Short mmCIF file of C-alpha atoms in Angstrom, two decimals:
data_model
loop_
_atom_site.label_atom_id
_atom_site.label_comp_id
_atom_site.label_asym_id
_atom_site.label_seq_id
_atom_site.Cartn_x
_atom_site.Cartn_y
_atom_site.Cartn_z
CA UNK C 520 0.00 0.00 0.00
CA UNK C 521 1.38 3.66 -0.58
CA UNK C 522 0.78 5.96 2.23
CA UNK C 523 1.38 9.77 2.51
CA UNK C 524 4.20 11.51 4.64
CA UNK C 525 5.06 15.02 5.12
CA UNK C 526 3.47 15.83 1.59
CA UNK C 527 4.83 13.01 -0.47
CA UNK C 528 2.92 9.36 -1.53
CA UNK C 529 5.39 6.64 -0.43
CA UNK C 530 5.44 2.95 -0.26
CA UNK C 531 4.54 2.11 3.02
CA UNK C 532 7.44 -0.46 3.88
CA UNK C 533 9.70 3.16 2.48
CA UNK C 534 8.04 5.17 5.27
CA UNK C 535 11.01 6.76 7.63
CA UNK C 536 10.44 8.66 10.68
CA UNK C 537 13.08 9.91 13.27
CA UNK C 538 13.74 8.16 16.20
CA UNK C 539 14.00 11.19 18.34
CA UNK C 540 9.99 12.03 16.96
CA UNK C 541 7.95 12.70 20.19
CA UNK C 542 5.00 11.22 19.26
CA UNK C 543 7.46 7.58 19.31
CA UNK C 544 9.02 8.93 22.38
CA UNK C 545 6.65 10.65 24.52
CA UNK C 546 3.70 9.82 22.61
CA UNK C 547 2.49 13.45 21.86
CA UNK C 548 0.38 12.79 18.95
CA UNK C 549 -3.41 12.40 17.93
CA UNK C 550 -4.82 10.73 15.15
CA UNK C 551 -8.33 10.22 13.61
CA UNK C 552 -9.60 6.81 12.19
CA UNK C 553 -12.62 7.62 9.28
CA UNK C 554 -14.30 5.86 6.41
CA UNK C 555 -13.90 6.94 2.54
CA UNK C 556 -17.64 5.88 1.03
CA UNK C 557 -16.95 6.42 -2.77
CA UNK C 558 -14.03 8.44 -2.59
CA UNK C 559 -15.80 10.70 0.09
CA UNK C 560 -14.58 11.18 3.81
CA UNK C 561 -17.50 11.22 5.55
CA UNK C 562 -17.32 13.58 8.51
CA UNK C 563 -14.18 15.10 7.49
CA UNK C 564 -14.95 18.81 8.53
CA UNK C 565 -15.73 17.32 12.58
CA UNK C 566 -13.10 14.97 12.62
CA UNK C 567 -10.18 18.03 11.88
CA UNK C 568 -11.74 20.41 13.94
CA UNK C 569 -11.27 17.72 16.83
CA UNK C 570 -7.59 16.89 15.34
CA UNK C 571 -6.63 20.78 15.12
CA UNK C 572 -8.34 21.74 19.18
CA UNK C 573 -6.61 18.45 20.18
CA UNK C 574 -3.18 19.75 18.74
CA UNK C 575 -3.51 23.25 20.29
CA UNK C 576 -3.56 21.62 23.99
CA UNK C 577 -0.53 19.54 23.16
CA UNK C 578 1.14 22.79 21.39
CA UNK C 579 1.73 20.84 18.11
CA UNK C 580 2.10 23.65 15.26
CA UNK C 581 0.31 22.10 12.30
CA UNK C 582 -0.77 24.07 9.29
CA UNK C 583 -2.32 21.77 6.82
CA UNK C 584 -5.40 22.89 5.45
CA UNK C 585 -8.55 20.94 4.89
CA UNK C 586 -8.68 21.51 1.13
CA UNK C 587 -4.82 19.72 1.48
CA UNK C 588 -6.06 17.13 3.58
CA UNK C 589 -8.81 16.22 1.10
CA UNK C 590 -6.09 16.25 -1.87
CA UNK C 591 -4.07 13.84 -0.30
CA UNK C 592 -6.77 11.76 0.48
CA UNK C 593 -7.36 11.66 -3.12
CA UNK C 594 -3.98 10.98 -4.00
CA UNK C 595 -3.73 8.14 -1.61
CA UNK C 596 -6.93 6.47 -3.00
CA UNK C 597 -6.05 6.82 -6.73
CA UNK C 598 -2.60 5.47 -6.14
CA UNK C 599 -4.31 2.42 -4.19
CA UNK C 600 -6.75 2.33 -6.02
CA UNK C 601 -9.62 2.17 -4.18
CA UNK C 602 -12.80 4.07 -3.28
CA UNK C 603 -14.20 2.99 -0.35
CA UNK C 604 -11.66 2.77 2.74
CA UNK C 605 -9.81 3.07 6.03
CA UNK C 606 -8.09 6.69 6.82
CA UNK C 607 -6.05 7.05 9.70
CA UNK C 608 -4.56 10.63 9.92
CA UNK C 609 -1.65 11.07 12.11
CA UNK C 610 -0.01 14.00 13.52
CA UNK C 611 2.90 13.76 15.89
CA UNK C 612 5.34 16.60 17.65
CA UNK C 613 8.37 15.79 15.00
CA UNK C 614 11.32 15.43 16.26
CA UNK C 615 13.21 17.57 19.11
CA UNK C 616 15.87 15.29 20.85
CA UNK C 617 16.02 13.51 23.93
CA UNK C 618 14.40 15.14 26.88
CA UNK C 619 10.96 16.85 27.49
CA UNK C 620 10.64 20.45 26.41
CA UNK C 621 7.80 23.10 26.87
CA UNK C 622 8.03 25.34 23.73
CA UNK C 623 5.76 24.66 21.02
CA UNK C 624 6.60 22.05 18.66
CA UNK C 625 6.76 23.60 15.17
CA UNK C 626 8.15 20.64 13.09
CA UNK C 627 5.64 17.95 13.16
CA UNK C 628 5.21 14.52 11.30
CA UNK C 629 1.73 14.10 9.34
CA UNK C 630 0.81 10.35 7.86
CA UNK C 631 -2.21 9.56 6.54
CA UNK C 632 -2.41 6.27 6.29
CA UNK C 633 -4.64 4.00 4.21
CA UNK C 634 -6.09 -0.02 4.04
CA UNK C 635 -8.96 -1.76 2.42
CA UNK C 636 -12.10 -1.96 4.52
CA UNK C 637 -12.30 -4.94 6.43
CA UNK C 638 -15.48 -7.32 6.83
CA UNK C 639 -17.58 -5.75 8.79
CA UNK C 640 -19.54 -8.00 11.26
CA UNK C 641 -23.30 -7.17 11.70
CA UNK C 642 -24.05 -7.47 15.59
CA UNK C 643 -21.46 -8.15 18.90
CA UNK C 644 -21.48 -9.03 21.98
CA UNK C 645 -20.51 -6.87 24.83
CA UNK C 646 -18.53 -8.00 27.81
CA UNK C 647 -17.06 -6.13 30.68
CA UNK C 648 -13.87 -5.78 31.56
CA UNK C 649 -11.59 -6.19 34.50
CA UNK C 650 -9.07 -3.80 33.70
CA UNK C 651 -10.60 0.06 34.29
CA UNK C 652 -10.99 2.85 32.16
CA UNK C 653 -8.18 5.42 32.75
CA UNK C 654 -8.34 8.50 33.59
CA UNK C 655 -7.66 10.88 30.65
CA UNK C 656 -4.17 13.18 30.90
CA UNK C 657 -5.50 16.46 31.01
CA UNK C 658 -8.36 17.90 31.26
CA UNK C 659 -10.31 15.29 28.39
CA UNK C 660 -9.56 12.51 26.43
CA UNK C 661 -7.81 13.12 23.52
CA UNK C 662 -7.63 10.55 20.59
CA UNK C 663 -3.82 10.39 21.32
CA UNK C 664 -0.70 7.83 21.12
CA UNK C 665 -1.50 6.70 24.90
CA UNK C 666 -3.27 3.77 23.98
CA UNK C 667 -1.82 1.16 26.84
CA UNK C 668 -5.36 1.23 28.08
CA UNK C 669 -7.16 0.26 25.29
CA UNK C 670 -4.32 -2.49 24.26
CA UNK C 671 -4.27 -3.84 27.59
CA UNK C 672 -8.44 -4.54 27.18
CA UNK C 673 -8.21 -5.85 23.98
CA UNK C 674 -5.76 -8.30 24.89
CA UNK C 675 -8.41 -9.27 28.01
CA UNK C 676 -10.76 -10.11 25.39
CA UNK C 677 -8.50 -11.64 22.86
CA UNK C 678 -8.68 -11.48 18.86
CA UNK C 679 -12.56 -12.39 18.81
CA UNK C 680 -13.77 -9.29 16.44
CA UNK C 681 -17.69 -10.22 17.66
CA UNK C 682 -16.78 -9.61 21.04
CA UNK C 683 -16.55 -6.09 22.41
CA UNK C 684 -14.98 -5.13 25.87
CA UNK C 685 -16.39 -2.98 28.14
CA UNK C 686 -14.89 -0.23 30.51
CA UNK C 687 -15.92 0.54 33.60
CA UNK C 688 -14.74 3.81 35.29
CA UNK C 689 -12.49 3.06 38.37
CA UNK C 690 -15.86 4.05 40.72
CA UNK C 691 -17.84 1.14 38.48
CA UNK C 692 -19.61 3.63 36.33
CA UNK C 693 -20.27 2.49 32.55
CA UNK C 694 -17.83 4.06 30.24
CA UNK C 695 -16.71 2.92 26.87
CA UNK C 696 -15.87 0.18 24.82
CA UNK C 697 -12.45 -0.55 23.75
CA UNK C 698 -12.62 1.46 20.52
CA UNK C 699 -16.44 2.32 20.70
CA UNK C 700 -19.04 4.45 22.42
CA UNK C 701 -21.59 3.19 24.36
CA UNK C 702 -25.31 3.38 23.44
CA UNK C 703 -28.69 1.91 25.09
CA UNK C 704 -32.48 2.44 24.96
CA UNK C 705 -34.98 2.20 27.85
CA UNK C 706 -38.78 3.17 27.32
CA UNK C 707 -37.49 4.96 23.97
CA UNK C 708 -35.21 6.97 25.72
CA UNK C 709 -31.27 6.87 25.13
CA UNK C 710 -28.77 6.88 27.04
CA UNK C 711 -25.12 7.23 27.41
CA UNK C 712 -22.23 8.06 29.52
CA UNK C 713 -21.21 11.97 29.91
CA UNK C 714 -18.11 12.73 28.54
CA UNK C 715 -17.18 13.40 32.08
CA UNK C 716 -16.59 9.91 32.73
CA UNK C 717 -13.48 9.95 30.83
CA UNK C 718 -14.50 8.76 27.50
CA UNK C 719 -13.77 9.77 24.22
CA UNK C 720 -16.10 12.21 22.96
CA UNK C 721 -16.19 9.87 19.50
CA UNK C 722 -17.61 11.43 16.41
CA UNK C 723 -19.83 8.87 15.51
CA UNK C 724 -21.06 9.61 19.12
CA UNK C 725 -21.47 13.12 18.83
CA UNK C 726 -23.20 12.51 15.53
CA UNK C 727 -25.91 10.00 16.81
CA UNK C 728 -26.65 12.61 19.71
CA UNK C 729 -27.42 15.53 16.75
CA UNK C 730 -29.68 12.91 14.82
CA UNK C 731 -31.38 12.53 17.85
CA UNK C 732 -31.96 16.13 18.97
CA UNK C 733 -33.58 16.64 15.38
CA UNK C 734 -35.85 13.94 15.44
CA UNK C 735 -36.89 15.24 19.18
CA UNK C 736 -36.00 11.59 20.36
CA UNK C 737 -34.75 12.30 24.21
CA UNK C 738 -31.38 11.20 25.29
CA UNK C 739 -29.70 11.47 28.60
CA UNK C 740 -25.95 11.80 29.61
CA UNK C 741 -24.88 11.05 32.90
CA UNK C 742 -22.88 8.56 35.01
CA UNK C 743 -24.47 5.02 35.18
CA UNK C 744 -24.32 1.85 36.96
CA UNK C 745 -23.98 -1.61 35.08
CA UNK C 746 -28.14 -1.84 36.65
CA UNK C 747 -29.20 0.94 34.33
CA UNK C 748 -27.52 -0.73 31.17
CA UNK C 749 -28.43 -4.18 32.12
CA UNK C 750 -31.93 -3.36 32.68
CA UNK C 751 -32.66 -1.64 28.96
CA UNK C 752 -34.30 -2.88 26.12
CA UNK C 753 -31.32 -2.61 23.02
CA UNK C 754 -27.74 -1.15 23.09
CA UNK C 755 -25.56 -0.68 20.91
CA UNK C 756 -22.11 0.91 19.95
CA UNK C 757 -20.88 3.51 17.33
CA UNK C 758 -17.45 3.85 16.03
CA UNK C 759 -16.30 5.77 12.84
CA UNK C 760 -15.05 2.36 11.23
CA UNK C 761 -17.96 -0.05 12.43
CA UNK C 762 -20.43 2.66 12.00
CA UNK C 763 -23.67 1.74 14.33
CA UNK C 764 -22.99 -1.86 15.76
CA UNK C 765 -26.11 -3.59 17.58
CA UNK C 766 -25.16 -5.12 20.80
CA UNK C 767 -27.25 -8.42 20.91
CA UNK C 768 -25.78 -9.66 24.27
CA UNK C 769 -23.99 -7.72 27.07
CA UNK C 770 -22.67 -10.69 29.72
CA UNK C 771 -26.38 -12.85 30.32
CA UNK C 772 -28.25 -10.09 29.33
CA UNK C 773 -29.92 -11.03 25.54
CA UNK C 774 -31.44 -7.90 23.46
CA UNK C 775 -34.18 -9.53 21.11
CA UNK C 776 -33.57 -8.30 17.66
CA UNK C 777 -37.16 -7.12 17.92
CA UNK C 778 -36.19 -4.31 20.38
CA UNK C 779 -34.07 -2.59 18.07
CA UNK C 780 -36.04 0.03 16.94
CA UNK C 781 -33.91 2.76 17.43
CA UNK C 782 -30.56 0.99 16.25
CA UNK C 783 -32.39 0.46 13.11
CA UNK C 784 -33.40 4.14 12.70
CA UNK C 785 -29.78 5.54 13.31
CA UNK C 786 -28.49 2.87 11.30
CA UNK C 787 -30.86 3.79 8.28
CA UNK C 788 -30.27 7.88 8.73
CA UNK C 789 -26.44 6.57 8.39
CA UNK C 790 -26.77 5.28 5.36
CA UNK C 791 -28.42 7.88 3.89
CA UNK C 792 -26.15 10.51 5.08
CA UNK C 793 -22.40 8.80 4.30
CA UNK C 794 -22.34 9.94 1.23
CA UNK C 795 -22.89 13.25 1.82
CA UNK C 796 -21.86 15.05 5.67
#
């Protein structure tokens, strides 16, 4: 596959970074995961805007537009040809030597990196985990290089891609799934946990919740017990990748694939919308 670095369209297995690059070292870099439907990045405008705020905090200069974002995104597909795919854009400090600094880091490292999209499976199964959600690093979670947290949970759960794990917050609160928000309906109301829990403020997330709002269907955000979740009538999980999975199981608890009414509904607004937001 050819991937893009620093404004040129490489072979992947010719990609060269510095060793001294903070995001290896330190891990001070973000990235964003998205789909390509037709040679269109769905979401593109929300997930930079969360890249860019997310690079501020960490003081990462970065001064690619969106229009050069999009053009390399093109590139990338045309020299792979493909149309429909996997984008993962990554920006780290750069390089600055060994040693932690303060001053803004104006030399960073951009990849964009690209991979066929893999088969998708319709439903999962949720299970909770024993390792806790961490805390976030500053103030809110940032889609950043610390990813320990998640790795350690996915190795819990093992390579089963129909199996999703489930964090709980330290105080036993619901949180998040290993690379997924958290979604469930009771009495046609939906809820999920605040982004004060720690979470990721996904973009699929904050997506479902504006569907929502303009179809006047009430949703709640808060901090819940495994009771609230356990006791609701479907649940799923959104992630830019997987979309809008259905959860049809979470531990003993079954969710009849009648129940899904909701699921269904975000699922088919979705579809409509990929091509075109």
């Amino acid at each position: 596959m050819y991937i893009y670095l620093n404004g040129q369209i490489i072979k992947e297995e010719e990609a060269v970074i510095s060793v001294f690059d903070h995001g290896f070292m330190y891990g001070l870099g973000l990235f964003e995961t998205f789909r390509v439907y037709q040679g269109h990045p769905f979401l593109l405008v929300d997930h930079l805007h969360r890249l860019r705020k997310g690079l501020t905090e960490l003081q990462i200069q970065w001064d690619v537009t969106n229009e050069q974002v999009v053009d390399a995104i093109q590139q990338i597909l045309h020299k792979n040809k493909l149309q429909d795919a996997y984008i993962r854009l990554n920006v780290s400090a750069g390089p600055s030597g060994l040693g932690l600094i303060t001053e803004p880091y104006k030399d960073s490292t951009t990849i964009i990196y690209v991979k066929q999209i893999p088969e998708m499976v319709k439903e999962k199964k949720g299970v909770f985990l024993k390792i806790r959600r961490n805390t976030p690093e500053g103030s809110y979670r940032l889609k950043s290089h610390h990813y320990l947290n998640n790795i350690l949970g996915k190795q819990e759960i093992g390579q089963n891609t129909e199996l999703e794990g489930i964090f709980l917050t330290k105080e036993g609160f619901v949180a998040e799934g290993i690379v997924s928000n958290l979604f469930w309906v009771k009495d046609r109301i939906v809820y999920t946990p605040h982004i004060e829990t720690g979470i990721l403020n996904g973009i699929t997330r904050q997506f479902v919740l504006k569907l929502l709002e303009e179809a006047k269907i009430t949703y709640k955000e808060g901090f819940f017990s495994l009771d609230d979740l356990l006791s609701s009538d479907e649940a799923f999980i959104t992630n830019s990748i997987q979309e809008i999975i259905p959860l049809y199981k979470i531990e003993h608890k079954l969710f009849p694939k009648s129940e899904r009414h909701i699921t269904r509904w975000l699922q088919k607004k979705y579809n409509e919308l990929k091509h075109i937001l």
